Short mmCIF file of C-alpha atoms in Angstrom, two decimals:
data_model
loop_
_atom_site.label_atom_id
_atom_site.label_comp_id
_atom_site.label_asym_id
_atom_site.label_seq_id
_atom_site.Cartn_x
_atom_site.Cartn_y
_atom_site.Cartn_z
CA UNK A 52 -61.73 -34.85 15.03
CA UNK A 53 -61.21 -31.23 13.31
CA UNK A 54 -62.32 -31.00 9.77
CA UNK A 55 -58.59 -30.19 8.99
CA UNK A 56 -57.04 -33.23 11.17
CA UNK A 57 -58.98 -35.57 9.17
CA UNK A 58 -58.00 -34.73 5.74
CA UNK A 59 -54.37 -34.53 6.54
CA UNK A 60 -54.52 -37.91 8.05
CA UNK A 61 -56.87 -39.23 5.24
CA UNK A 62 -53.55 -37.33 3.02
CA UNK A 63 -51.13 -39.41 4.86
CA UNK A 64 -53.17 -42.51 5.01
CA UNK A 65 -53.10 -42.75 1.24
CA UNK A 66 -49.77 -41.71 0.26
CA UNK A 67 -48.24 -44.75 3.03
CA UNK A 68 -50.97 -46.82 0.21
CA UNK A 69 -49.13 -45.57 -2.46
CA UNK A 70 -45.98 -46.26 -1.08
CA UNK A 71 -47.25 -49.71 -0.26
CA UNK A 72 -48.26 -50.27 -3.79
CA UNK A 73 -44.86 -48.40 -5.56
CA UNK A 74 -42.82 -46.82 -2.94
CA UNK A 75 -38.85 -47.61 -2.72
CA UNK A 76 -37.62 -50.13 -0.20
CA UNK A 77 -35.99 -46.64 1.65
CA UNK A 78 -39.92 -45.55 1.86
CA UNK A 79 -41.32 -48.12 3.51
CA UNK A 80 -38.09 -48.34 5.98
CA UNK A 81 -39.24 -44.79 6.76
CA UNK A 82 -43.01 -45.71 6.92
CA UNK A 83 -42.41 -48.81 9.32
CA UNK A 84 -40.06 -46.42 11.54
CA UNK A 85 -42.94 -44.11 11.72
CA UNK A 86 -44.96 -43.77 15.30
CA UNK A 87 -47.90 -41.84 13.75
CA UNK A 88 -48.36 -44.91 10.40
CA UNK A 89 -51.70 -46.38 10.23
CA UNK A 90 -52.03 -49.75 11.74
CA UNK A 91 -52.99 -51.35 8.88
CA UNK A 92 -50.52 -50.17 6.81
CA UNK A 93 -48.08 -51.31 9.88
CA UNK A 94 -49.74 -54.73 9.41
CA UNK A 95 -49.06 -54.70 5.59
CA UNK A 96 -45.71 -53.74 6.51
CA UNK A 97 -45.24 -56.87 8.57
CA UNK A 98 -45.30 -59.12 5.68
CA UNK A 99 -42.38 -57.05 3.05
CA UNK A 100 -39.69 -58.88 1.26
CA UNK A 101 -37.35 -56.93 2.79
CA UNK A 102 -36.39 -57.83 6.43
CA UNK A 103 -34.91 -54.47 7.33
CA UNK A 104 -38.95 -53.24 7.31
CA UNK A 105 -40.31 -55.68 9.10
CA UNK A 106 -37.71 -55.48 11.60
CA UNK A 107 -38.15 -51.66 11.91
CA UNK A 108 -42.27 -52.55 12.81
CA UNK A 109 -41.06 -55.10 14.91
CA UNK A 110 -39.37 -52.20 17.02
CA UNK A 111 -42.03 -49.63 16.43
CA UNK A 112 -44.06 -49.32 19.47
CA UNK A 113 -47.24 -48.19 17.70
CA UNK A 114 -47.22 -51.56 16.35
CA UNK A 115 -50.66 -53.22 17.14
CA UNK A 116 -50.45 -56.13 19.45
CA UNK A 117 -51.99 -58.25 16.40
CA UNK A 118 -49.31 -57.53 13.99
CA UNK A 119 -46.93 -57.90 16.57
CA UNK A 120 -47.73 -61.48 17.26
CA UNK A 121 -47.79 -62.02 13.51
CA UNK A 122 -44.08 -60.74 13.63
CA UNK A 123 -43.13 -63.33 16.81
CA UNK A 124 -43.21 -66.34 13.89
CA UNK A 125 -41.38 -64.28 11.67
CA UNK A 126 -38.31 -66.58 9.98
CA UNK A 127 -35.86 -63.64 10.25
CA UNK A 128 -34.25 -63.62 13.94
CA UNK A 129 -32.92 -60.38 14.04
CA UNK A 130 -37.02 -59.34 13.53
CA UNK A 131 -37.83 -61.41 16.52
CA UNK A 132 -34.87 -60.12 18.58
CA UNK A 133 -36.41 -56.45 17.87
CA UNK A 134 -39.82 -57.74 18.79
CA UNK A 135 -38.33 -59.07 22.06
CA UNK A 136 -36.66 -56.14 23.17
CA UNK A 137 -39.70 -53.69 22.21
CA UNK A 138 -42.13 -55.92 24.17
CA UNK A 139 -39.59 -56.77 27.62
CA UNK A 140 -39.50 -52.75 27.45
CA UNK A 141 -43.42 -52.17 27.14
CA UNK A 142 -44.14 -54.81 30.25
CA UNK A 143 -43.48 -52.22 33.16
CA UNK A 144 -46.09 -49.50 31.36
CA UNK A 145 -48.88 -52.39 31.25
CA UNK A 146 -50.58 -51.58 34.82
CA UNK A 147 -53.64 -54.07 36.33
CA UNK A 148 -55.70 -51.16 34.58
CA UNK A 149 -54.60 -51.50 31.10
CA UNK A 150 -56.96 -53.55 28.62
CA UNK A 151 -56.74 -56.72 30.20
CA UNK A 152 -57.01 -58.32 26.36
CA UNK A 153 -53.94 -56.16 25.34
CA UNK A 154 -52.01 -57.37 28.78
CA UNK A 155 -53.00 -60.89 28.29
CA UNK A 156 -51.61 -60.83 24.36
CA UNK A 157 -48.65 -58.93 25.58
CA UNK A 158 -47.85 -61.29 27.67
CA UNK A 159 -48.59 -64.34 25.48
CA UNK A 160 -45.86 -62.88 23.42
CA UNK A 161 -43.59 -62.70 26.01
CA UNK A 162 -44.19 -66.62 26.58
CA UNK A 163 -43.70 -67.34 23.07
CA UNK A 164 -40.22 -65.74 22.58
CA UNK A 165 -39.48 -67.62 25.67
CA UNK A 166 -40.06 -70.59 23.71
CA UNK A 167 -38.31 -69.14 20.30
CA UNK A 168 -35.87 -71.95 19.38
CA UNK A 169 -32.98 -69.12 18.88
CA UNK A 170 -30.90 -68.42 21.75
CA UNK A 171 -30.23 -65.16 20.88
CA UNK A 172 -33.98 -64.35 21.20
CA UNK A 173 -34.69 -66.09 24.45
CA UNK A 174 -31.28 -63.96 25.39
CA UNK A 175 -32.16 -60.64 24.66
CA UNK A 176 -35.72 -61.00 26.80
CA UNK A 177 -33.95 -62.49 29.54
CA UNK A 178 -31.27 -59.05 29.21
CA UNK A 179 -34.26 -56.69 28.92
CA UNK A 180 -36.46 -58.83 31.66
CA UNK A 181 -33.51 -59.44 34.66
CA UNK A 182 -34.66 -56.32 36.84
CA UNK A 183 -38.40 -56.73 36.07
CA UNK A 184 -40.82 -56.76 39.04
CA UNK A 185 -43.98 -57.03 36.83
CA UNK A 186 -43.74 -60.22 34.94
CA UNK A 187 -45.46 -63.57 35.82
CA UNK A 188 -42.62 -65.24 38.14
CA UNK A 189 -43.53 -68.59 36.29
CA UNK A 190 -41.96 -66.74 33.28
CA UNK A 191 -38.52 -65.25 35.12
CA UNK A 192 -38.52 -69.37 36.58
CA UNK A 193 -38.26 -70.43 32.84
CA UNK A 194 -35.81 -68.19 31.84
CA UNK A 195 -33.72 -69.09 34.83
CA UNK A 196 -33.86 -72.31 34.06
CA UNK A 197 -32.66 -72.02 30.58
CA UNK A 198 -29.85 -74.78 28.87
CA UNK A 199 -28.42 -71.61 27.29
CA UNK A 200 -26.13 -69.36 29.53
CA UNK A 201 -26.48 -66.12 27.33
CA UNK A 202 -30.50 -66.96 28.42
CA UNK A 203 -30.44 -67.95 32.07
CA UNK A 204 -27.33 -65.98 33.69
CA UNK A 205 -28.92 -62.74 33.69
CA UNK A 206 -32.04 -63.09 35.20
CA UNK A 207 -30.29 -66.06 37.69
CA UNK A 208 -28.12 -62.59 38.73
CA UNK A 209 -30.44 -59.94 38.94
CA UNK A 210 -34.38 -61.00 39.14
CA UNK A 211 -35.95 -59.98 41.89
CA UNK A 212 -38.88 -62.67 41.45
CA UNK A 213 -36.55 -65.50 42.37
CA UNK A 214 -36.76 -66.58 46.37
CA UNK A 215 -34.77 -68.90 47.89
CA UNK A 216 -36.73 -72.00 46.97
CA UNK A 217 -36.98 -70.92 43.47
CA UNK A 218 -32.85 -70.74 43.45
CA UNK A 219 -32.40 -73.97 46.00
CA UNK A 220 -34.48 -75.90 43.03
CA UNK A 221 -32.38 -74.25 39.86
CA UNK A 222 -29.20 -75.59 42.18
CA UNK A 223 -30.30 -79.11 43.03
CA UNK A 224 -31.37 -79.38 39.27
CA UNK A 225 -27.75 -79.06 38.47
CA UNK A 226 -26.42 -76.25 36.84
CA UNK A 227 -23.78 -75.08 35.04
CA UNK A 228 -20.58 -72.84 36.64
CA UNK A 229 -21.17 -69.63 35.20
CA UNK A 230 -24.94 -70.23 36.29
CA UNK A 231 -23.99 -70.94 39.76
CA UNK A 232 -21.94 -68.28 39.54
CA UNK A 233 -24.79 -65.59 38.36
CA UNK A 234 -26.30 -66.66 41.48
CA UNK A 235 -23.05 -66.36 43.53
CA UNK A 236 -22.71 -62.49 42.37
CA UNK A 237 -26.83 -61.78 43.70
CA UNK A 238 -27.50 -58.89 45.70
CA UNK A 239 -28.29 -60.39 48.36
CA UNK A 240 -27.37 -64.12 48.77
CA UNK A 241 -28.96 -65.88 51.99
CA UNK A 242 -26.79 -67.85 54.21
CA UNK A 243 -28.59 -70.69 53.39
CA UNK A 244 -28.02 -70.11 49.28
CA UNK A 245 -24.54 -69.08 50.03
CA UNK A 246 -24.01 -72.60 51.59
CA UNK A 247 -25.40 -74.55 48.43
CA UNK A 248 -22.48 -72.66 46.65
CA UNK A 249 -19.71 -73.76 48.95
CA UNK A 250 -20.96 -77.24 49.12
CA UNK A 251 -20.93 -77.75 44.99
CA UNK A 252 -17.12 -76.93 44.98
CA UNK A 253 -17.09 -75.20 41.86
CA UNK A 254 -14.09 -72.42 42.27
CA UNK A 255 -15.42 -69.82 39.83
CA UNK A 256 -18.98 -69.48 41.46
CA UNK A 257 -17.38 -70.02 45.35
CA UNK A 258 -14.39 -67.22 44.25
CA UNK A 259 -17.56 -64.76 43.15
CA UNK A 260 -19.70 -65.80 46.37
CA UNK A 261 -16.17 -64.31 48.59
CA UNK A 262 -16.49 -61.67 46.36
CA UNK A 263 -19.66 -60.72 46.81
CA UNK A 264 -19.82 -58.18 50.02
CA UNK A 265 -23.65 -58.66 49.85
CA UNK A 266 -23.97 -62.30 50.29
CA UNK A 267 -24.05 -63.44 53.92
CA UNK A 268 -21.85 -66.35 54.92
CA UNK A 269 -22.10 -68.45 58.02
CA UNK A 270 -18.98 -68.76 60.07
CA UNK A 271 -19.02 -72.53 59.32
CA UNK A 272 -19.36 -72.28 56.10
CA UNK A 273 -16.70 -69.74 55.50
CA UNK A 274 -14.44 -72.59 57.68
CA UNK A 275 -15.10 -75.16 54.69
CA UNK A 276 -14.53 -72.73 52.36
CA UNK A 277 -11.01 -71.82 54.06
CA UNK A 278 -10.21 -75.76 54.32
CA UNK A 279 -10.79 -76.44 50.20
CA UNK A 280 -8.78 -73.48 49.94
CA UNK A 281 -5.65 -74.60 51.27
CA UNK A 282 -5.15 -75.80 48.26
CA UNK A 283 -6.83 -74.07 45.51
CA UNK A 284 -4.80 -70.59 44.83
CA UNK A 285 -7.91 -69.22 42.61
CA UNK A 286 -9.55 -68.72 45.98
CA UNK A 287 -6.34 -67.15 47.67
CA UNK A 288 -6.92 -63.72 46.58
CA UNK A 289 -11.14 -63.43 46.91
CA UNK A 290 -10.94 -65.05 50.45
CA UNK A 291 -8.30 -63.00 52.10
CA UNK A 292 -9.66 -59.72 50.76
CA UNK A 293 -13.38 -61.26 51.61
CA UNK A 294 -14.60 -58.12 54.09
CA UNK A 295 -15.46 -58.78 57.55
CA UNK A 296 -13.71 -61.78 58.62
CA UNK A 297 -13.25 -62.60 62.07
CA UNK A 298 -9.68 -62.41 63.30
CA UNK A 299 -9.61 -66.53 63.72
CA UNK A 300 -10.62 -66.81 60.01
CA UNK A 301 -7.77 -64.46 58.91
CA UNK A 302 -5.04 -66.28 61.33
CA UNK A 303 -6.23 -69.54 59.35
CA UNK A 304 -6.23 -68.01 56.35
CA UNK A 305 -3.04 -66.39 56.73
CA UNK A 306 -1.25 -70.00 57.14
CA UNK A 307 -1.42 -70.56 53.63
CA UNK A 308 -1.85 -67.51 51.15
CA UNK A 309 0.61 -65.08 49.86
CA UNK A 310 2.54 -62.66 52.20
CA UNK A 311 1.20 -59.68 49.66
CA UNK A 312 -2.37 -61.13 50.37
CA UNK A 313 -2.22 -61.21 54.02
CA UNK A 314 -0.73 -57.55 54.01
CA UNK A 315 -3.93 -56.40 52.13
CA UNK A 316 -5.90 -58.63 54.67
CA UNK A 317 -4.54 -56.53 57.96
CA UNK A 318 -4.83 -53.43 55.60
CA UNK A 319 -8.35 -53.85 54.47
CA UNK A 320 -9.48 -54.52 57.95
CA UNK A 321 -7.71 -51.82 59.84
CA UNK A 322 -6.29 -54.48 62.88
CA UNK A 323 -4.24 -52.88 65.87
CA UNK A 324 -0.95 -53.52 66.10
CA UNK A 325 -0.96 -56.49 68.34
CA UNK A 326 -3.51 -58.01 66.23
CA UNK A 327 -1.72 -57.51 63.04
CA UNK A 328 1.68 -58.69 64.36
CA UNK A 329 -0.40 -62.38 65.71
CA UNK A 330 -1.64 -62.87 61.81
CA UNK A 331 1.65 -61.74 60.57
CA UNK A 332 3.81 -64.15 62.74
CA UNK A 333 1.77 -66.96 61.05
CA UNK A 334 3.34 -65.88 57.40
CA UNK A 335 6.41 -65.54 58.91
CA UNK A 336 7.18 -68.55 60.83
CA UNK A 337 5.73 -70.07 57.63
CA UNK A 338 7.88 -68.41 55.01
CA UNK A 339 11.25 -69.50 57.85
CA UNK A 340 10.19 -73.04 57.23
CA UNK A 341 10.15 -73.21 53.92
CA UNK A 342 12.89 -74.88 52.11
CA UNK A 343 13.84 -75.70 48.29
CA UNK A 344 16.60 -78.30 47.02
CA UNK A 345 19.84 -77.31 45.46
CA UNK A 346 18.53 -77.96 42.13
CA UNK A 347 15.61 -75.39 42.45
CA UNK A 348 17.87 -72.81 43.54
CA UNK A 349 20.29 -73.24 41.17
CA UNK A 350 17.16 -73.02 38.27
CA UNK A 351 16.50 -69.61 39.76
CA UNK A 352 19.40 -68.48 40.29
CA UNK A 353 20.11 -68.87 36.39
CA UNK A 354 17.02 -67.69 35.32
CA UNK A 355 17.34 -64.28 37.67
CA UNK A 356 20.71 -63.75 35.99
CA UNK A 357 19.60 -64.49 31.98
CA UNK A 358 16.26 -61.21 32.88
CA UNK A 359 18.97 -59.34 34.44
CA UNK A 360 21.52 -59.45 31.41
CA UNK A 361 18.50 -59.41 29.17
CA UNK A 362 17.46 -55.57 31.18
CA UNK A 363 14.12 -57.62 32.24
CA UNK A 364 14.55 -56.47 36.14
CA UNK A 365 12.69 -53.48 35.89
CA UNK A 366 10.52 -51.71 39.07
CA UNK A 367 7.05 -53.41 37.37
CA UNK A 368 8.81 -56.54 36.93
CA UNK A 369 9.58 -56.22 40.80
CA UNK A 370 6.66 -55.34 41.80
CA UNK A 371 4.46 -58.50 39.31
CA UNK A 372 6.79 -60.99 41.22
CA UNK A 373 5.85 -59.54 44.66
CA UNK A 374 1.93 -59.52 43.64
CA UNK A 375 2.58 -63.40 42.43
CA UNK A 376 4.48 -64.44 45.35
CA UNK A 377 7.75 -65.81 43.67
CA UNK A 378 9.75 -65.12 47.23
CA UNK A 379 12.96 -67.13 46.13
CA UNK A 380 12.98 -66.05 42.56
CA UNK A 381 12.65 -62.37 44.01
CA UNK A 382 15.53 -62.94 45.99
CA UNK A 383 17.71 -64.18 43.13
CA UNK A 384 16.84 -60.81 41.11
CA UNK A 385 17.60 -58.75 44.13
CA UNK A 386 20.87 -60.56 44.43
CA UNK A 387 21.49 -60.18 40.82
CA UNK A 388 20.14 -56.26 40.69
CA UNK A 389 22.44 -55.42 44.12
CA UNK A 390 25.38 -57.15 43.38
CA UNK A 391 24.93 -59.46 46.79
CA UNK A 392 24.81 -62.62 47.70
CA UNK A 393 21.74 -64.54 47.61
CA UNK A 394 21.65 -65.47 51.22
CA UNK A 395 22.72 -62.06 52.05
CA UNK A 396 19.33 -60.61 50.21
CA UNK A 397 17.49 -63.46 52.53
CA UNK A 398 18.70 -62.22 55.63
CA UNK A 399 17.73 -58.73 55.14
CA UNK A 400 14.12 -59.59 54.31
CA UNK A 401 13.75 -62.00 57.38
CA UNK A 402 14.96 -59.39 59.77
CA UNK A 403 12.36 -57.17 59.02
CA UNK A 404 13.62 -54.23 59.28
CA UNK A 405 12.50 -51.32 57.40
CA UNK A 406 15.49 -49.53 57.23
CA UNK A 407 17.82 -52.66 55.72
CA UNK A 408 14.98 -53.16 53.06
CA UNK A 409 14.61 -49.56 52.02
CA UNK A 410 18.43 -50.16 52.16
CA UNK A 411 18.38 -53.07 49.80
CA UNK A 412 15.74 -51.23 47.48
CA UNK A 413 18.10 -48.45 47.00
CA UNK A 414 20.85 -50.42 46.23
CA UNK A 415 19.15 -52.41 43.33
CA UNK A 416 18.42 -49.26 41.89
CA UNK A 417 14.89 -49.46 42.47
CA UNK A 418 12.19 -47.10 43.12
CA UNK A 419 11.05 -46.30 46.78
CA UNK A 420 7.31 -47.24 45.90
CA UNK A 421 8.50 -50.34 45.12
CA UNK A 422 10.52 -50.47 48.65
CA UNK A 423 7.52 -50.08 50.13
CA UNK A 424 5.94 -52.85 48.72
CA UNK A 425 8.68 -55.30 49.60
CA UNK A 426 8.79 -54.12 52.85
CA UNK A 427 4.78 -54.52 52.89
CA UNK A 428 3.89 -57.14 51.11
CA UNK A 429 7.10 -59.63 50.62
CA UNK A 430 9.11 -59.09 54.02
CA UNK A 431 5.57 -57.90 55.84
CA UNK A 432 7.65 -55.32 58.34
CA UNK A 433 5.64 -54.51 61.52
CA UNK A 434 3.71 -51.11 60.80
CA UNK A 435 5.81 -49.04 63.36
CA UNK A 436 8.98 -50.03 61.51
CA UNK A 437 8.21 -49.21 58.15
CA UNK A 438 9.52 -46.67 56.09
CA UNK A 439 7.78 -44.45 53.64
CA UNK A 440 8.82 -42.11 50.82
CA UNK A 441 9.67 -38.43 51.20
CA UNK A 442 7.12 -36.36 49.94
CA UNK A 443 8.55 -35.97 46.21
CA UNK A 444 8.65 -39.83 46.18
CA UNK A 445 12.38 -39.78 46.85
CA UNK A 446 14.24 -42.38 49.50
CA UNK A 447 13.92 -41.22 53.21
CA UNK A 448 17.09 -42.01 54.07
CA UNK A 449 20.92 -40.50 53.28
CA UNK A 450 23.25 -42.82 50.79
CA UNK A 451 25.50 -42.69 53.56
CA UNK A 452 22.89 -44.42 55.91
CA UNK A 453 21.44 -46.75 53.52
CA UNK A 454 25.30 -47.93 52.91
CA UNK A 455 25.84 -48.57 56.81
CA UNK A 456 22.45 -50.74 57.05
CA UNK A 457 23.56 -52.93 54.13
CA UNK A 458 26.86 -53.50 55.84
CA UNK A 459 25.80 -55.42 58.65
CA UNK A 460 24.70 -57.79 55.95
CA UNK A 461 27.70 -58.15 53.94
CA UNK A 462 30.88 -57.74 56.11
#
């Protein structure tokens, strides 16, 4: 070292000892902050009254391995959450060619704030670690396997050192739903980890498995999951708009969910005509057979006209009740918003026809996006007969025209 180099750092070496000795708490915040500060005034640093400074050495990375594994049993946890993050970030830089001592203390680290007895620690290595390809598997295994969500959920999600076995043992351990449902989101899922998730019937993680356009699902598998879904309506939405079904999947499927679902179904997989019309006619000759008692119709009925005195009827409103699938309530409102009768709104939707819809629309004062979506998704019109907006938005139809359609219904 230059003549010149070594006085300056013999300059700065003791004025961080004076600071040491004197200095204000702001000083040695700045000190332990500092890259270039002598280890062993880092190391003196480590031990200060004041936690702010040891946790600013605890995220220094010219902290010596040493004084970092002093700081891993320090009593403050926001100094070993520091010290966790630092050393989860310094694991990809520590090659097969770095000081095998320094690895193996790095890495003893690493086990021991896998160990810390605060969540929170054990939570912020498993954040830093979930992508990692370079710690010891054994390590990303424990974390996995952690009692603590906030600890095991990431790395269950993203690590790349977890194989099937490793994740077939984690599930026949018994785990809990958000767990199994950090493996349900993985990129990829096997078949054969995709089944485990279908057979433990937990909703949340089979919902994020049909979400999941990366995890591959056997054709009988998918037919279990259709069968428990019959009658669970959390998995209504996530299975119809599951991508690549086969067409017998989405005729089954279409025997039970919402008519707005099964639109987006035949719209998210681009069917032909004929096609689309077969897994339509199952919603429809459903929705013809469905019946409520007097009572129930009278309930809506009442509650249709108390939101329309109240101004509640509004295009979003319209539109919410379509997306929810409240068919008989929707045709109360209509009724109420049109000034028709009930069963007069009813037979316009079931004849499918574009035109008397767009009609109806109009007449309720509605917008034509929204007549688009009852066409669509409530009265599901056949594609050829649907009507769309002019280009400005506006109805495609005279008032003259739209008043002749309704009139087949009402006279």
């Amino acid at each position: 070292m230059a003549p010149k180099q070594t006085v300056k750092k013999d300059e700065q070496y003791r004025q961080a000892r004076r600071i040491l000795e004197a200095g204000t708490a702001d000083e040695r915040r700045t000190l332990a902050a500092d890259e270039a500060t002598h280890p062993e005034v880092l190391y003196y640093l480590s031990q200060d009254e004041d936690k702010t400074v040891r946790r600013l050495v605890a995220s220094n990375p010219a902290t010596p391995s040493k004084t970092d594994l002093f700081l891993s049993r320090d009593e403050d946890e926001d100094v070993r959450i520091e010290l966790a993050r630092k050393i989860a970030r310094l694991i990809p830089g520590l090659t097969d060619r770095e000081n095998s001592r320094l690895k193996e203390r790095t890495l003893k680290m690493l086990e021991d704030l896998a160990d810390d007895t605060l969540p929170k620690v054990r939570a912020m290595l498993s954040e830093e670690l979930k992508h990692s390809r370079t710690i010891p598997p054994a390590l990303a295994r424990r974390l996995a396997k952690d009692v603590e969500e906030i600890v095991s959920c990431p790395i269950l999600e993203y690590s790349p050192l977890l194989d099937d076995d490793a994740l077939k043992e984690i599930i026949a351990a018994g785990i809990t739903k958000s767990a199994l449902t950090a493996i349900a989101r993985r990129s990829p899922v096997s078949e054969d980890i995709a089944n485990d998730i279908a057979a433990s019937l937990e909703i949340p993680a089979v919902a994020a498995l049909l979400a999941n356009p990366d995890a591959a699902i056997r054709e009988e598998t998918l037919d279990q999951i259709i069968e428990q879904a019959k009658t669970v309506t959390e998995l209504h939405k996530p299975l119809a708009l599951r991508p690549a079904l086969s067409i017998r999947a989405m005729k089954r499927i279409a025997g039970f969910v919402a008519s707005a679902l099964v639109h987006r179904m035949v719209e998210k997989h681009k069917l032909d005509d004929p096609i689309a019309e077969e897994v339509l006619d199952r919603v429809r000759h459903r929705i013809s057979s469905e019946r409520l008692d007097d009572a129930e119709k009278d309930r809506l009925a009442q509650q249709a006209r108390d939101y329309f005195m109240r101004g509640m009827l509004t295009d979003s409103f319209i539109r919410d009740a379509i997306e929810s699938n409240q068919r008989q309530f929707l045709i109360e409102c209509l009724s109420q918003m049109a000034n028709l009768q009930s069963d007069a709104v009813r037979q316009i939707l079931n004849a499918r026809s574009g035109r008397a819809i767009t009609s109806l629309a109009w007449k309720a004062g509605l917008e034509m996006r929204t007549a688009f979506q009852l066409q669509t998704e409530l009265a599901l019109v056949s594609p050829p007969q649907l009507l769309t907006a002019k280009e400005d938005g506006a109805y495609p139809m005279e008032d003259s025209e739209m008043i002749w359609q309704l009139s087949y219904f009402t006279e």
